[in-house]
XYZ file of C-alpha atoms in Angstrom:
704
model
C -0.036 0.047 -0.261
C 1.123 3.584 -1.206
C 0.963 6.541 0.550
C 1.219 10.272 -0.701
C 4.348 12.450 -0.474
C 5.429 13.059 2.582
C 2.640 10.119 4.535
C 4.977 7.756 6.604
C 1.996 6.558 8.248
C 1.345 2.588 8.698
C -1.981 1.133 9.362
C -3.387 0.739 13.411
C -3.981 -2.687 14.075
C -6.348 -2.682 16.842
C -5.477 -5.531 18.568
C -2.521 -5.932 21.641
C 0.636 -6.512 19.201
C 1.740 -9.764 18.957
C -1.587 -11.511 18.951
C -1.434 -14.987 16.930
C -4.331 -15.603 14.711
C -3.172 -17.842 11.686
C -5.685 -20.245 10.580
C -4.076 -22.177 8.176
C -0.728 -23.739 7.803
C 1.987 -22.088 5.360
C 0.957 -24.050 2.237
C -2.510 -22.431 2.359
C -0.860 -19.633 0.378
C -0.303 -22.475 -2.471
C -4.053 -23.124 -3.083
C -5.065 -19.745 -2.621
C -2.722 -18.224 -5.231
C -4.971 -20.799 -7.377
C -8.258 -20.245 -5.820
C -7.953 -15.881 -5.908
C -7.862 -15.937 -9.697
C -11.107 -17.794 -9.936
C -12.993 -15.607 -7.569
C -11.888 -12.428 -9.096
C -13.454 -13.859 -12.309
C -16.543 -15.002 -10.577
C -16.533 -11.761 -8.770
C -16.531 -9.754 -12.238
C -18.900 -11.582 -13.755
C -21.216 -12.492 -10.804
C -20.665 -9.607 -8.591
C -19.770 -10.459 -4.714
C -23.156 -10.119 -3.804
C -24.163 -13.007 -5.731
C -20.659 -15.114 -6.842
C -21.802 -18.550 -6.415
C -18.399 -19.426 -5.649
C -18.967 -17.723 -1.894
C -22.521 -20.000 -1.549
C -21.178 -23.757 -2.533
C -23.010 -25.096 0.661
C -26.624 -23.455 0.229
C -26.248 -24.144 -3.601
C -25.248 -27.947 -3.335
C -28.810 -28.361 -0.793
C -30.653 -26.290 -3.735
C -29.312 -28.627 -6.309
C -30.354 -31.845 -4.277
C -33.590 -30.309 -4.092
C -33.678 -30.070 -7.983
C -32.371 -33.831 -8.435
C -35.060 -34.523 -6.253
C -38.062 -33.166 -7.903
C -36.864 -34.027 -11.641
C -36.091 -37.823 -9.612
C -39.527 -37.942 -8.488
C -41.216 -37.808 -12.264
C -38.525 -40.022 -13.408
C -39.659 -42.471 -10.574
C -43.482 -42.473 -12.070
C -42.407 -44.064 -15.644
C -39.986 -45.902 -14.629
C -40.198 -50.336 -14.607
C -37.596 -51.734 -12.269
C -39.328 -55.059 -15.330
C -37.994 -52.836 -18.167
C -35.194 -50.519 -16.982
C -33.821 -49.693 -20.317
C -37.772 -49.423 -21.845
C -38.641 -47.438 -19.688
C -36.133 -45.096 -19.665
C -36.091 -44.870 -23.849
C -39.813 -44.159 -23.076
C -38.674 -41.263 -20.918
C -35.797 -39.999 -23.367
C -38.494 -40.132 -26.299
C -41.001 -37.054 -24.646
C -39.219 -33.615 -25.556
C -41.423 -31.204 -24.179
C -40.565 -33.024 -20.284
C -38.817 -36.461 -20.149
C -35.824 -36.200 -21.644
C -34.599 -32.821 -20.202
C -36.102 -33.247 -17.075
C -33.595 -36.546 -17.472
C -31.230 -34.195 -18.490
C -31.578 -32.029 -15.666
C -31.692 -34.886 -13.210
C -27.894 -35.609 -14.630
C -26.308 -32.210 -14.852
C -27.393 -31.275 -11.642
C -26.097 -34.008 -9.498
C -22.766 -33.641 -12.068
C -22.814 -29.118 -11.134
C -23.174 -30.932 -7.231
C -19.847 -32.748 -7.208
C -17.804 -29.173 -8.667
C -19.449 -27.619 -5.757
C -18.342 -30.177 -3.514
C -14.823 -29.945 -4.704
C -15.255 -25.742 -4.833
C -17.095 -25.675 -1.070
C -13.984 -28.113 0.158
C -11.055 -26.158 -1.369
C -12.434 -23.307 0.540
C -13.000 -24.994 3.714
C -9.278 -25.463 4.010
C -7.995 -22.112 1.869
C -10.075 -20.489 5.092
C -9.175 -22.765 8.003
C -12.113 -24.598 8.312
C -11.172 -27.980 9.027
C -9.898 -27.881 12.028
C -10.646 -27.815 15.511
C -14.595 -28.083 16.381
C -14.864 -28.114 12.272
C -13.777 -31.630 12.639
C -17.223 -32.935 12.786
C -18.568 -30.767 9.548
C -15.387 -31.902 7.709
C -15.955 -35.527 8.073
C -19.923 -35.702 7.554
C -19.467 -33.339 4.428
C -16.949 -36.586 3.483
C -19.805 -38.830 4.350
C -21.809 -36.772 2.337
C -19.528 -37.077 -0.367
C -19.749 -40.681 -0.142
C -23.503 -40.797 -0.314
C -23.992 -38.934 -3.173
C -21.435 -41.180 -5.472
C -23.232 -44.166 -4.298
C -26.695 -42.181 -5.486
C -25.202 -41.331 -8.564
C -23.909 -44.804 -9.287
C -26.972 -46.449 -8.848
C -28.898 -43.841 -11.227
C -26.793 -45.049 -13.779
C -27.192 -48.518 -13.267
C -30.967 -48.371 -13.263
C -30.650 -47.083 -17.238
C -29.036 -50.252 -18.176
C -27.496 -49.297 -20.710
C -23.950 -50.267 -22.234
C -22.567 -47.444 -19.569
C -24.525 -48.945 -16.734
C -23.785 -52.910 -17.856
C -19.710 -51.757 -17.757
C -20.552 -49.422 -14.508
C -21.855 -52.609 -12.872
C -19.639 -55.588 -14.379
C -16.814 -53.370 -13.112
C -18.309 -52.888 -9.629
C -19.281 -56.356 -9.336
C -15.441 -57.832 -10.065
C -13.991 -55.755 -7.489
C -16.864 -56.295 -5.107
C -16.198 -59.942 -5.255
C -12.379 -59.636 -5.166
C -13.495 -59.080 -1.475
C -14.759 -62.383 -0.623
C -17.553 -60.832 1.189
C -20.729 -62.988 -0.532
C -21.372 -67.036 -0.660
C -21.562 -66.867 -4.674
C -20.119 -63.980 -7.494
C -22.020 -60.875 -7.545
C -20.782 -61.042 -11.084
C -22.775 -63.928 -12.810
C -25.578 -61.420 -13.133
C -23.380 -59.474 -15.681
C -22.364 -62.583 -17.470
C -25.352 -63.419 -19.705
C -25.995 -66.980 -18.387
C -28.681 -65.717 -16.323
C -31.301 -62.572 -16.962
C -30.612 -59.411 -14.545
C -33.099 -59.773 -12.230
C -35.696 -57.297 -11.387
C -34.546 -57.807 -7.405
C -31.495 -56.195 -8.844
C -32.780 -53.307 -10.498
C -35.265 -52.776 -6.822
C -32.110 -53.101 -4.672
C -30.371 -50.378 -6.766
C -33.499 -48.220 -6.994
C -34.141 -48.716 -2.830
C -30.642 -47.176 -2.453
C -31.234 -44.528 -5.178
C -34.396 -42.905 -3.458
C -33.327 -43.547 0.435
C -30.302 -42.247 -0.123
C -31.147 -38.824 -0.880
C -33.284 -39.070 2.492
C -30.493 -39.929 4.741
C -28.051 -37.732 3.136
C -30.765 -34.559 4.440
C -29.620 -35.847 7.548
C -26.497 -35.978 7.429
C -26.760 -32.316 6.147
C -28.394 -31.651 10.105
C -25.204 -33.069 11.381
C -22.858 -31.088 8.822
C -24.463 -27.854 10.371
C -25.733 -28.896 13.693
C -22.783 -26.542 14.976
C -24.145 -23.241 13.272
C -26.525 -20.833 14.424
C -28.876 -19.853 12.167
C -27.369 -21.935 9.349
C -28.073 -21.709 6.050
C -29.215 -24.403 3.540
C -31.100 -22.737 0.458
C -29.199 -19.450 -1.603
C -30.866 -16.459 -2.655
C -33.611 -16.018 -4.963
C -31.248 -14.654 -7.645
C -29.528 -17.712 -7.526
C -32.280 -20.016 -7.014
C -33.581 -18.698 -10.198
C -30.033 -18.385 -11.945
C -29.635 -22.213 -11.223
C -32.929 -23.402 -12.293
C -33.233 -21.351 -15.834
C -29.869 -22.194 -17.056
C -30.358 -26.041 -16.093
C -33.468 -26.373 -18.020
C -32.127 -24.222 -20.953
C -29.577 -26.324 -21.307
C -31.172 -29.296 -21.009
C -33.452 -28.720 -23.285
C -30.635 -27.238 -26.254
C -28.533 -30.142 -25.178
C -29.881 -33.407 -23.582
C -28.240 -36.529 -22.459
C -27.084 -39.195 -24.276
C -28.451 -42.791 -23.831
C -26.367 -45.461 -24.999
C -27.429 -48.686 -26.710
C -29.338 -50.839 -24.577
C -27.075 -53.400 -22.619
C -25.843 -56.034 -23.648
C -23.812 -59.308 -21.833
C -22.505 -59.924 -24.657
C -20.870 -57.502 -26.083
C -16.583 -56.904 -25.008
C -15.073 -53.818 -23.967
C -15.637 -50.988 -22.170
C -16.910 -48.414 -24.683
C -19.544 -46.688 -23.739
C -20.395 -42.606 -22.862
C -18.485 -41.827 -19.120
C -19.732 -39.330 -16.730
C -16.544 -37.590 -15.641
C -17.650 -36.817 -12.100
C -19.280 -39.937 -11.315
C -17.639 -43.276 -13.698
C -14.108 -41.921 -14.979
C -12.916 -44.584 -12.558
C -14.866 -47.166 -14.454
C -12.106 -47.339 -17.415
C -9.240 -46.969 -15.220
C -10.409 -49.926 -13.240
C -11.568 -52.203 -15.939
C -7.786 -53.121 -16.993
C -6.032 -52.318 -13.243
C -5.920 -55.867 -11.086
C -8.668 -55.055 -7.605
C -5.625 -54.467 -5.332
C -4.743 -51.354 -6.930
C -8.387 -50.046 -7.447
C -9.018 -50.627 -4.228
C -5.680 -48.766 -2.820
C -6.157 -46.050 -4.795
C -9.480 -44.772 -3.721
C -9.182 -45.697 0.366
C -5.744 -44.093 0.154
C -7.420 -40.661 -1.406
C -10.055 -41.121 1.340
C -8.091 -41.703 4.229
C -5.828 -38.913 3.200
C -9.413 -36.580 3.198
C -10.289 -37.953 6.622
C -6.748 -37.004 8.499
C -6.602 -33.632 6.829
C -7.835 -31.828 9.980
C -4.747 -33.208 11.651
C -2.650 -31.298 9.322
C -4.288 -28.754 7.853
C -4.077 -26.203 10.880
C -1.376 -23.664 11.982
C 0.806 -24.196 14.066
C 0.165 -24.459 17.759
C 1.758 -21.112 18.557
C 0.265 -19.379 15.712
C -3.338 -20.377 16.032
C -6.136 -17.478 16.836
C -7.128 -17.189 20.828
C -10.644 -18.126 21.556
C -13.153 -16.093 23.591
C -13.445 -16.423 27.031
C -15.457 -14.314 29.275
C -14.185 -12.319 32.515
C -17.795 -13.146 34.773
C -17.283 -10.454 36.975
C -17.919 -7.682 33.893
C -20.314 -9.613 32.567
C -24.259 -8.024 33.389
C -26.094 -11.118 31.442
C -27.308 -9.589 29.013
C -27.108 -12.436 26.686
C -26.409 -10.502 23.373
C -23.099 -12.363 23.160
C -25.012 -15.759 23.412
C -27.721 -14.162 20.164
C -24.646 -13.268 18.080
C -22.474 -15.912 17.927
C -22.613 -18.132 14.973
C -21.969 -21.313 16.253
C -24.209 -21.139 19.225
C -20.880 -21.368 21.281
C -21.954 -19.246 24.171
C -24.578 -20.595 27.150
C -25.935 -18.587 29.957
C -24.748 -20.845 33.370
C -25.099 -19.974 36.904
C -23.263 -17.884 38.412
C -20.088 -18.456 40.390
C -18.544 -15.574 41.819
C -21.250 -14.310 43.997
C -21.512 -10.939 42.424
C -23.733 -9.211 39.806
C -26.099 -11.492 37.906
C -27.365 -15.107 38.872
C -26.512 -16.037 35.780
C -23.045 -15.449 33.331
C -22.201 -16.334 29.657
C -20.059 -19.146 29.629
C -18.189 -19.819 26.095
C -17.360 -23.317 25.664
C -13.849 -24.171 24.228
C -14.960 -27.647 22.331
C -17.327 -25.222 20.163
C -15.834 -22.197 19.702
C -13.900 -21.240 16.192
C -12.345 -18.379 17.646
C -14.111 -16.272 15.288
C -14.350 -13.037 17.789
C -17.566 -12.255 16.803
C -18.614 -12.189 20.222
C -15.846 -9.025 20.820
C -18.396 -6.557 19.392
C -21.379 -7.849 21.329
C -20.440 -6.857 24.600
C -21.471 -3.424 25.899
C -18.585 -4.018 28.951
C -15.912 -5.527 26.731
C -16.278 -8.928 28.918
C -15.944 -11.269 26.243
C -13.877 -11.739 22.771
C -10.632 -13.022 22.404
C -8.542 -11.327 24.978
C -6.195 -9.643 22.024
C -8.770 -8.679 20.120
C -11.833 -7.783 22.375
C -13.069 -4.342 23.074
C -10.320 -3.499 25.555
C -7.871 -4.272 23.667
C -9.354 -2.479 20.574
C -9.745 0.948 22.615
C -6.105 0.057 23.829
C -4.635 0.264 20.268
C -7.018 3.334 19.483
C -4.417 5.307 22.214
C -1.921 5.321 19.508
C -4.207 7.392 17.503
C -2.607 11.043 17.086
C -5.334 13.493 17.663
C -7.041 15.091 14.861
C -8.932 18.133 14.866
C -12.405 17.604 12.593
C -12.840 19.351 10.214
C -16.087 21.572 9.245
C -18.582 19.884 6.749
C -17.577 22.746 4.554
C -14.064 22.501 3.937
C -12.894 21.117 0.817
C -12.927 17.256 0.355
C -9.053 16.625 0.221
C -8.497 18.513 3.736
C -11.128 16.032 5.697
C -9.664 13.336 7.711
C -11.239 9.916 7.816
C -10.991 6.211 9.408
C -10.735 3.103 7.115
C -10.977 0.005 9.450
C -10.803 -2.927 7.363
C -10.946 -6.142 7.876
C -7.612 -7.703 8.142
C -7.517 -10.388 5.277
C -9.666 -7.965 2.738
C -7.689 -7.580 -0.519
C -9.319 -4.671 -1.514
C -8.027 -3.019 1.379
C -4.671 -1.834 0.282
C -5.520 -1.130 -3.097
C -8.639 0.836 -2.186
C -6.927 3.157 0.417
C -4.020 3.549 -2.405
C -6.957 4.524 -5.051
C -8.362 7.089 -2.348
C -5.129 8.860 -1.342
C -3.971 8.830 -5.291
C -7.745 10.999 -5.332
C -6.394 13.114 -2.342
C -8.549 12.082 0.663
C -6.166 11.689 3.905
C -7.231 8.817 5.680
C -6.277 7.033 8.701
C -5.860 3.477 8.056
C -6.806 0.587 10.860
C -7.257 -2.351 10.805
C -8.905 -5.454 12.977
C -8.999 -8.977 12.466
C -12.658 -9.224 10.950
C -14.912 -6.526 10.901
C -17.447 -8.072 13.225
C -14.785 -7.773 15.695
C -14.682 -4.446 15.751
C -16.681 -2.804 18.506
C -19.163 -0.112 17.996
C -17.113 2.163 20.831
C -14.035 1.906 19.069
C -16.079 2.788 16.218
C -16.832 6.107 18.169
C -13.535 6.583 19.201
C -12.515 6.885 15.607
C -15.199 8.914 14.314
C -14.237 11.638 17.020
C -10.976 12.139 15.582
C -12.341 11.576 11.982
C -14.758 13.325 9.992
C -16.178 10.323 9.058
C -15.784 6.187 9.482
C -15.640 3.478 6.940
C -15.878 -0.215 7.976
C -14.388 -2.086 5.133
C -15.420 -5.923 5.054
C -15.683 -8.981 3.261
C -18.935 -10.054 1.517
C -21.116 -11.399 3.944
C -21.176 -14.616 1.954
C -17.369 -14.744 2.708
C -16.539 -13.684 6.096
C -14.197 -15.748 7.756
C -16.787 -15.141 11.181
C -19.905 -16.379 8.833
C -21.413 -13.715 10.025
C -19.243 -11.084 10.558
C -20.083 -8.977 7.596
C -23.751 -9.073 8.873
C -23.379 -8.280 12.247
C -21.144 -5.464 11.626
C -23.877 -3.931 9.277
C -26.838 -4.073 11.969
C -24.606 -2.977 14.712
C -22.880 0.324 12.800
C -26.003 1.050 11.027
C -28.882 -0.897 12.328
C -29.746 -0.713 15.625
C -28.761 -3.973 16.933
C -26.958 -4.039 20.543
C -24.640 -3.311 21.922
C -26.560 0.448 22.517
C -23.846 3.121 23.546
C -24.961 5.898 25.912
C -23.466 7.994 22.831
C -25.410 6.601 19.733
C -22.861 6.660 16.200
C -23.486 9.106 14.314
C -25.340 7.508 11.193
C -24.056 10.571 8.860
C -20.806 9.450 9.751
C -20.243 5.818 9.829
C -20.436 3.831 6.700
C -20.199 -0.176 6.278
C -18.892 -1.408 2.628
C -18.420 -4.424 1.977
C -16.530 -5.731 -1.940
C -13.522 -7.741 -2.965
C -11.019 -6.596 -5.066
C -11.939 -7.108 -8.196
C -14.883 -4.503 -7.520
C -12.595 -1.563 -6.683
C -14.653 0.938 -8.448
C -17.356 0.558 -7.380
C -15.686 0.709 -3.825
C -13.855 3.830 -4.522
C -17.426 5.402 -5.485
C -19.181 4.822 -2.732
C -16.632 5.481 -0.448
C -16.697 9.099 -2.292
C -19.970 9.009 -1.611
C -20.340 8.650 2.069
C -17.208 10.878 1.979
C -19.331 14.271 0.181
C -22.271 13.494 2.365
C -20.441 12.776 5.711
C -22.038 15.200 8.192
C -24.933 15.765 6.548
C -26.907 12.602 4.629
C -27.581 8.906 6.774
C -24.670 6.918 5.251
C -25.867 2.807 5.884
C -24.210 0.108 4.564
C -23.006 -0.700 1.025
C -22.829 -4.624 -0.586
C -21.241 -3.993 -3.478
C -22.495 -6.389 -6.483
C -26.056 -6.462 -4.990
C -27.030 -4.457 -7.827
C -25.901 -5.392 -11.586
C -26.484 -3.454 -14.514
C -28.730 -4.580 -17.317
C -25.428 -6.060 -19.953
C -24.099 -7.416 -16.687
C -26.809 -9.555 -16.029
C -26.648 -10.578 -19.055
C -23.298 -11.431 -19.414
C -23.931 -13.689 -15.804
C -26.659 -15.322 -17.327
C -24.171 -16.534 -20.542
C -21.205 -17.673 -18.769
C -23.755 -19.580 -15.858
C -25.257 -21.438 -19.290
C -21.532 -21.924 -20.290
C -20.813 -23.754 -17.060
C -23.631 -25.936 -17.391
C -22.943 -26.482 -20.548
C -19.262 -27.319 -19.388
C -20.269 -29.718 -16.964
C -23.365 -31.499 -19.479
C -19.887 -32.208 -21.464
C -17.603 -33.504 -18.772
C -20.680 -35.519 -18.363
C -21.098 -37.274 -21.299
C -17.445 -38.420 -22.584
C -16.972 -41.514 -24.924
C -14.243 -43.681 -23.738
C -13.333 -46.992 -23.205
C -12.424 -49.978 -25.975
C -14.295 -52.595 -27.843
C -11.905 -54.971 -29.151
C -11.276 -55.944 -32.914
C -11.192 -59.743 -31.189
C -14.185 -62.112 -30.114
C -14.759 -64.585 -27.298
C -15.991 -67.407 -26.318
C -17.291 -67.045 -22.725
C -17.674 -70.026 -20.426
C -19.496 -69.161 -17.786
C -21.803 -71.410 -15.305
C -22.263 -72.531 -11.911
C -21.565 -76.094 -10.768
C -23.299 -77.417 -7.178
C -23.344 -79.992 -4.932
C -20.117 -81.818 -6.012
C -18.459 -83.862 -2.977
C -18.861 -87.171 -1.328
C -18.693 -88.343 1.927
C -15.255 -89.747 3.588
C -16.476 -92.284 6.021
C -14.026 -95.083 8.759
C -15.556 -96.784 11.257
C -15.243 -96.145 14.809
C -13.747 -98.495 17.318
C -15.363 -99.955 20.359
C -12.733 -97.072 22.337
C -13.602 -94.142 20.542
C -17.767 -95.088 20.654
C -17.616 -95.254 24.647
C -15.778 -91.711 24.627
C -18.598 -90.294 23.033
C -21.884 -88.980 24.790
C -24.114 -91.723 25.093
C -26.944 -89.571 23.130
C -24.190 -88.644 20.292
C -22.901 -92.319 19.700
C -22.619 -93.204 16.131
C -20.387 -96.105 15.098
C -18.732 -94.297 12.067
C -17.958 -90.915 11.288
C -18.251 -89.413 7.991
C -16.342 -86.415 6.603
C -17.623 -84.253 3.483
C -14.938 -84.143 0.667
C -15.688 -81.095 -2.107
C -14.537 -81.913 -5.153
C -12.162 -79.538 -7.060
C -12.254 -79.111 -10.883
C -9.756 -78.872 -13.616
C -10.753 -76.506 -16.303
C -8.723 -77.007 -19.730
C -9.170 -75.870 -22.591
C -8.214 -75.683 -26.714
C -7.998 -73.511 -29.379
C -7.360 -75.016 -32.689
C -5.773 -77.695 -31.238
C -3.947 -75.566 -28.880
C -3.915 -75.287 -25.316
C -5.009 -72.186 -23.485
C -6.567 -72.812 -20.598
C -5.027 -75.260 -17.807
C -6.912 -73.953 -14.595
C -7.391 -75.339 -11.322
C -11.161 -74.255 -9.833
C -12.135 -74.667 -6.313
C -15.580 -74.328 -4.424
C -15.770 -70.923 -2.984
C -16.882 -70.096 0.686
C -13.880 -69.695 3.549
C -14.553 -74.245 4.065
C -14.507 -74.203 0.503
C -18.032 -75.706 0.537
C -19.787 -73.443 -1.860
C -20.681 -73.999 -5.216
C -17.672 -74.047 -8.451
C -18.512 -71.162 -10.417
C -16.705 -70.555 -13.566
C -16.190 -67.124 -15.203
C -13.407 -66.778 -18.197
C -13.421 -65.520 -21.629
C -11.832 -67.119 -23.973
C -10.044 -64.546 -26.366
C -9.901 -65.451 -30.465
C -9.381 -63.261 -33.445
C -11.898 -62.963 -36.019
C -13.053 -66.204 -38.164
C -14.238 -69.730 -37.777
C -12.032 -71.570 -34.607
C -12.600 -75.376 -33.507
C -12.577 -75.235 -29.744
C -12.888 -77.778 -27.104
C -13.831 -77.327 -23.445
C -13.483 -79.594 -21.007
C -14.503 -79.633 -17.086
C -14.262 -82.880 -14.366
C -12.831 -83.573 -11.235
C -9.223 -83.244 -10.576
C -9.525 -86.490 -7.648
C -12.962 -87.970 -7.619
C -12.513 -91.710 -5.820
C -16.322 -92.448 -5.242
C -17.050 -91.158 -8.721
C -19.280 -88.358 -7.161
C -18.655 -85.621 -9.921
C -19.467 -85.010 -13.432
C -17.669 -84.367 -16.096
C -18.485 -81.216 -18.557
C -17.060 -81.862 -22.209
C -17.892 -79.143 -25.240
C -16.486 -79.249 -28.534
C -17.721 -77.150 -31.806
C -16.427 -75.436 -34.614
C -17.397 -71.517 -33.852
C -17.940 -68.444 -35.577
C -15.869 -65.366 -33.619
C -17.262 -61.619 -34.465
C -15.318 -58.917 -33.153
C -16.460 -57.189 -30.437
C -18.323 -59.868 -29.266
C -18.830 -62.924 -27.045
C -20.522 -66.239 -27.335
C -21.451 -67.846 -24.231
C -20.947 -71.671 -23.526
C -22.787 -73.227 -20.180
C -23.929 -75.829 -18.822
C -27.244 -77.069 -20.056
C -30.514 -77.955 -18.499
C -29.578 -80.901 -16.509
C -26.271 -79.930 -15.913
C -24.817 -83.125 -17.375
C -23.255 -81.221 -19.883
C -21.906 -78.096 -21.986
C -23.801 -76.165 -24.675
C -23.220 -73.108 -26.517
C -26.088 -70.584 -26.027
C -27.018 -68.765 -29.303
């Protein structure tokens, strides 16, 4: 920040010297360098008052409501017995089903974008540690539920994309060996996909949003006056741009699921199913390890993404001897960290304010709520601000009719405001005489400190961050209400409303901030100043530009949600898929008289039998060359489950002689069955031919 020639005064810091207030680790500077240009771009497009990047949380809830509303209509036409056909019928309704299905998908995709931006914002502003750990962990749980909702929704369509998603997911699930029978059987074509499978997915898809509503309540549990829904302007903006893009650019529908199609060629949603083509060719261990490692890293973020203990901001404390039990701090605390408890000092009111350190986030908003300076972080409380003001050189107040440039004004700015140094430089360049004062947050600035500044200047401008971007959550709003709206604390000598002005803006709104300050300065002492929230009133051309940018954002999300990827091989295959139950025999031996005598009388028997479950050998020859020779064991922890064969024999296009034999490895009792199939088959590119057991389960046959 530069100053006019001869002005060597630095900013006055309204807090105790040496007070630490770092909320993020040093690495946050790298994240800020990436995020700040994005903020400035959206500030120019939408204005700080309507910037969607400052409303990611409420916007997510609104998108969830849009998804639920459109999903109800889709549910009316969906049939679990005819999944693809019912979705195709919806797709054939250009004035209803087609664009509603598209809006359902695009809103879900945009929600993932906003989740990422919301998480980065929380990391950037240091809202991941301390009392906010609950919100961080519950947010991760919400993200997981959102992904499960998306995956089940895509399976319900049962097109090529849904089939690949289901098959890859089943392969990874079967690698855990949690089920007695492999789930992947329903995707190999040996059996018809049951309606119960789609009913289960539909149930999860419908019930999880209800669970998410409860999780959102937990997510915002420690917030006072939680804001779940964005402003009407943002609501209408999301709705109208989403509908427009959905009408112009409907969602694609892949061909119907065909279990005999090879490869993973499909239209993927990069926000939900990018992992599918990446996992299709990887081993299950790697496919599980990567997301688990990322999840674990996200969970432990609060343990390392925090400032050093010595630099952490001080939490609020209460001086019970000074507390007057006005309860204003209880009402003002944005995190419900203050409550009234029984007095233990024996002096004053029976109940006094108490700050719960487990819930206090050290925002300092309570410091400006107490007329008697009884509460707040010690280094930023009202008494600390008044002590810092003693360093301010007395200045004679100029008469209102004095030249504008000769008036002295105080600019009390939020320490985290990027606009403050630029605004001070611009105003001084225009001839304004300024005294700069910094506070941790505009919401911590006590009205008595503002009165002290006003007593020595022609006017005081309090510069805060946009209300939706305030680090103290409600600091800007509280500052506006306290200084211009009559909110407590009430001073014995009220502030002069013509000489106190509250301005909220960002660095991208410098010109508007300069104009607002000059309007206030020219009318200081004459006109009521009030407050000015930059970006709230937009010219018509700016509104049109913002709408176009919103439509472009929706269109970009829609395009990234429909990307053709994967490969369809030029070769074909013969698919071996069958289930063979009950392959076992009893191995019995007679018991001796001594062994029988040792048994309880009611459990005595003459022989002891053990069930032996057979292992099989699978062999396959292609054009006389042996290509498969492997042992197949019964599933289950005890090896007592049926035998399952799931194997593709890749073959080049054309005619091939294929011979398959499935026989017991050791069967002294002849309890097993030998399955064999030999045939000359024509192989087509990208398709498999199914070989499975016949209806009697005694031989193999190729199913046309």
